[in-house]
């Protein structure tokens, strides 16, 4: 895998979800990012396993479930059953993170850990070899359409270095405020799974926006360091 674009369905038009998924698929989306919020860990409520199941029925793309919930262990099996390909849990919400990561893998999904902007990379030190990916939040989770926090760029580099130190080639994912202006920089920093919500679904043409973001990201992968 070189680089993957993950449109975040949070910013999609839910009344036309099937058509919006088809559009980003045509634009070259590699994953569909599903933001699950519980109104406790983050101040918003979004979608649950029923939506994941509905999405699973209309696409073959991998489903990337981002769990912004307290006690994520309670929901792992229902999302696996609903068709999740990969699931990430917040370090701040998973008290027994090592066990949670193992549980996700046991369900047949790829397992990721997520860092909030205020959580240091060192929080992953003991678990770095167990992770299938790491998600760096570049906004505080809860809403689409927020502004990218600039410090996230160097944080991606730090996470990449930590994974490299333990010989883990797992990709770094970035989520929040990514658009055509900053995508090249986050890719240059080492991000290889790029989530984009409003930059895709609030564009006049989500298909074209997906294609353009992916082209910009791919150009940054191949650009000399
Ligand atoms: C925020 C979510 C993001 C969100 C990104 O809590 O985790 O996935 O949808 O949306 P944009 O790209 O608009 O910041
Ligand atoms: Zn997300």
Coordinates of C-alpha atoms and ligand atoms in Angstrom, one line a residue:
X1 CA 0.0 0.0 0.0
X2 CA 1.4 3.4 -0.9
X3 CA -1.3 5.8 -0.1
X4 CA -5.0 5.6 0.7
X5 CA -7.7 8.3 0.6
X6 CA -10.5 7.8 3.1
X7 CA -13.5 10.0 2.6
X8 CA -15.3 10.6 5.9
X9 CA -19.0 9.9 5.5
X10 CA -19.7 12.3 8.4
X11 CA -19.8 15.2 6.0
X12 CA -21.8 13.3 3.3
X13 CA -25.5 14.0 2.6
X14 CA -27.1 11.1 4.6
X15 CA -30.3 11.3 2.5
X16 CA -28.2 10.3 -0.5
X17 CA -25.5 8.2 1.1
X18 CA -25.5 5.5 -1.6
X19 CA -25.0 8.0 -4.4
X20 CA -22.3 9.8 -2.4
X21 CA -20.4 6.6 -1.9
X22 CA -20.6 5.8 -5.6
X23 CA -19.2 9.2 -6.4
X24 CA -16.2 8.9 -4.1
X25 CA -15.6 5.3 -5.4
X26 CA -15.5 6.7 -8.9
X27 CA -13.1 9.3 -7.7
X28 CA -10.7 6.7 -6.4
X29 CA -11.5 6.4 -2.7
X30 CA -9.6 3.5 -1.1
X31 CA -11.4 3.3 2.2
X32 CA -14.7 4.7 3.6
X33 CA -14.1 6.4 7.0
X34 CA -17.0 6.0 9.4
X35 CA -17.1 8.2 12.5
X36 CA -18.9 6.7 15.4
X37 CA -19.7 9.2 18.2
X38 CA -21.5 8.4 21.5
X39 CA -22.3 11.9 23.0
X40 CA -20.0 11.1 25.9
X41 CA -16.4 10.7 24.7
X42 CA -17.2 13.5 22.2
X43 CA -20.1 16.0 22.3
X44 CA -21.9 14.6 19.3
X45 CA -23.9 11.6 18.2
X46 CA -23.5 10.1 14.8
X47 CA -23.9 6.6 13.4
X48 CA -23.9 3.1 14.7
X49 CA -23.6 -0.4 13.4
X50 CA -26.9 -0.2 11.4
X51 CA -25.3 2.5 9.2
X52 CA -22.1 0.4 8.9
X53 CA -24.2 -2.5 7.7
X54 CA -26.1 -0.4 5.2
X55 CA -22.8 0.9 3.8
X56 CA -21.4 -2.6 3.7
X57 CA -24.3 -3.6 1.4
X58 CA -23.6 -0.9 -1.3
X59 CA -19.8 -1.1 -1.6
X60 CA -16.8 -3.4 -1.7
X61 CA -14.4 -0.7 -0.3
X62 CA -12.9 -1.4 3.1
X63 CA -14.8 0.3 6.0
X64 CA -12.6 2.2 8.4
X65 CA -14.5 2.5 11.7
X66 CA -13.2 5.3 14.0
X67 CA -14.7 4.7 17.4
X68 CA -15.1 8.0 19.4
X69 CA -16.8 6.3 22.3
X70 CA -16.2 5.6 25.9
X71 CA -15.6 1.9 26.7
X72 CA -15.1 0.9 23.0
X73 CA -14.9 -2.8 24.0
X74 CA -18.7 -2.8 24.2
X75 CA -19.1 -2.2 20.5
X76 CA -16.3 -4.1 18.8
X77 CA -18.2 -7.3 18.0
X78 CA -21.3 -5.4 16.6
X79 CA -19.1 -3.4 14.2
X80 CA -17.1 -6.4 13.1
X81 CA -20.4 -8.2 12.4
X82 CA -21.7 -5.1 10.6
X83 CA -18.8 -5.4 8.2
X84 CA -16.0 -3.2 9.5
X85 CA -12.6 -3.9 7.9
X86 CA -10.6 -2.0 10.4
X87 CA -11.4 -0.3 13.7
X88 CA -9.6 2.3 15.7
X89 CA -10.0 3.2 19.4
X90 CA -8.9 6.3 21.2
X91 CA -6.0 5.9 23.7
X92 CA -7.9 8.2 26.0
X93 CA -11.0 6.0 26.0
X94 CA -9.5 2.5 26.1
X95 CA -8.3 1.9 29.6
X96 CA -6.9 -1.6 28.7
X97 CA -5.7 -0.7 25.3
X98 CA -3.5 -3.8 24.7
X99 CA -6.5 -6.0 25.4
X100 CA -8.8 -3.9 23.1
X101 CA -6.3 -4.1 20.3
X102 CA -6.0 -7.8 20.6
X103 CA -9.8 -8.1 20.7
X104 CA -10.2 -6.2 17.4
X105 CA -7.7 -8.5 15.8
X106 CA -9.4 -11.6 17.1
X107 CA -12.6 -10.4 15.4
X108 CA -10.7 -10.4 12.1
X109 CA -10.3 -6.6 11.7
X110 CA -7.2 -4.5 11.5
X111 CA -6.6 -2.6 14.7
X112 CA -5.6 1.0 15.2
X113 CA -5.0 3.3 18.1
X114 CA -6.0 7.0 17.9
X115 CA -4.2 10.0 19.6
X116 CA -6.1 13.2 20.4
X117 CA -4.2 16.4 19.7
X118 CA -3.3 16.7 23.5
X119 CA -2.1 13.1 23.8
X120 CA 1.6 12.6 23.5
X121 CA 3.0 9.9 21.1
X122 CA 4.8 8.3 24.1
X123 CA 1.4 6.9 25.1
X124 CA 1.8 4.3 22.3
X125 CA 5.4 3.3 23.2
X126 CA 4.5 0.0 25.0
X127 CA 2.1 -1.1 22.3
X128 CA 3.8 0.1 19.1
X129 CA 4.5 -3.3 17.8
X130 CA 0.9 -4.5 18.2
X131 CA -0.7 -1.9 16.1
X132 CA -1.9 -2.3 12.5
X133 CA -2.1 1.5 12.1
X134 CA -2.0 4.7 14.1
X135 CA -4.5 7.5 13.7
X136 CA -3.3 11.0 14.5
X137 CA -6.1 13.4 15.1
X138 CA -5.4 16.8 13.6
X139 CA -8.5 18.3 15.2
X140 CA -10.2 17.6 18.5
X141 CA -12.7 14.9 17.6
X142 CA -16.4 15.5 17.5
X143 CA -17.2 17.5 14.3
X144 CA -16.3 17.7 10.7
X145 CA -15.2 21.0 9.1
X146 CA -12.7 22.1 11.8
X147 CA -9.3 23.7 11.2
X148 CA -6.2 21.6 11.0
X149 CA -3.9 21.9 14.0
X150 CA -0.4 22.6 12.6
X151 CA 1.5 20.7 15.3
X152 CA -0.1 17.5 13.9
X153 CA 2.4 17.5 11.1
X154 CA 5.4 16.9 13.3
X155 CA 3.3 14.5 15.4
X156 CA 2.9 12.3 12.3
X157 CA 6.7 12.3 12.0
X158 CA 7.1 11.3 15.6
X159 CA 4.6 8.4 15.3
X160 CA 6.3 7.2 12.1
X161 CA 9.7 7.2 13.9
X162 CA 8.2 5.3 16.9
X163 CA 6.8 2.6 14.6
X164 CA 10.0 2.4 12.6
X165 CA 12.0 2.0 15.8
X166 CA 10.2 -1.2 16.6
X167 CA 10.3 -2.4 13.0
X168 CA 6.6 -1.9 12.5
X169 CA 5.7 -0.8 8.9
X170 CA 2.1 -0.1 10.0
X171 CA 0.7 3.1 8.3
X172 CA 0.0 6.4 9.9
X173 CA -3.5 7.8 9.3
X174 CA -4.4 11.4 9.7
X175 CA -7.9 12.8 10.4
X176 CA -9.2 16.4 10.7
X177 CA -9.0 19.5 8.6
X178 CA -7.1 17.9 5.7
X179 CA -7.6 19.7 2.4
X180 CA -5.9 20.4 -0.9
X181 CA -3.8 23.1 0.8
X182 CA -2.1 20.9 3.4
X183 CA -2.4 17.3 2.1
X184 CA 1.1 17.3 0.5
X185 CA 2.6 18.4 3.8
X186 CA 1.0 15.6 5.9
X187 CA 2.0 13.0 3.3
X188 CA 5.5 14.4 3.3
X189 CA 5.5 14.0 7.1
X190 CA 4.6 10.3 6.6
X191 CA 0.8 10.0 6.7
X192 CA -0.3 7.2 4.3
X193 CA -4.0 7.0 5.1
X194 CA -5.7 10.4 4.6
X195 CA -9.1 11.1 5.9
X196 CA -11.1 14.0 4.4
X197 CA -14.7 14.9 5.1
X198 CA -15.7 18.4 4.2
X199 CA -12.9 18.8 1.6
X200 CA -14.7 16.0 -0.3
X201 CA -18.4 16.1 0.5
X202 CA -18.7 19.9 0.8
X203 CA -17.1 20.3 -2.6
X204 CA -19.4 20.9 -5.6
X205 CA -18.2 17.6 -7.1
X206 CA -17.2 15.0 -4.5
X207 CA -15.9 12.6 -7.2
X208 CA -13.5 15.3 -8.6
X209 CA -12.5 16.4 -5.1
X210 CA -11.5 12.8 -4.2
X211 CA -9.6 12.4 -7.4
X212 CA -7.7 15.7 -6.9
X213 CA -6.9 15.1 -3.3
X214 CA -5.5 11.6 -4.2
X215 CA -3.4 13.0 -7.0
X216 CA -2.0 15.7 -4.8
X217 CA -1.2 13.1 -2.1
X218 CA 0.4 10.7 -4.6
X219 CA 2.5 13.4 -6.0
X220 CA 3.8 14.2 -2.4
X221 CA 4.6 10.5 -1.9
X222 CA 6.8 10.4 -5.0
X223 CA 8.3 13.8 -4.4
X224 CA 12.0 13.8 -3.3
X225 CA 12.3 14.4 0.4
Ligands
LIG1 C1 -13.8 14.4 13.5 C2 -13.9 13.1 12.7 C3 -13.4 13.3 11.3 C4 -14.1 14.3 10.5 C5 -13.2 14.9 9.5 O1 -14.1 14.0 14.8 O2 -13.1 12.1 13.3 O3 -13.2 12.0 10.6 O4 -15.2 13.7 9.7 O5 -13.8 15.9 8.8 P1 -13.0 17.1 8.1 O6 -12.1 16.4 7.1 O7 -14.1 17.9 7.6 O8 -12.2 17.7 9.2
LIG2 ZN1 -12.7 10.2 12.0

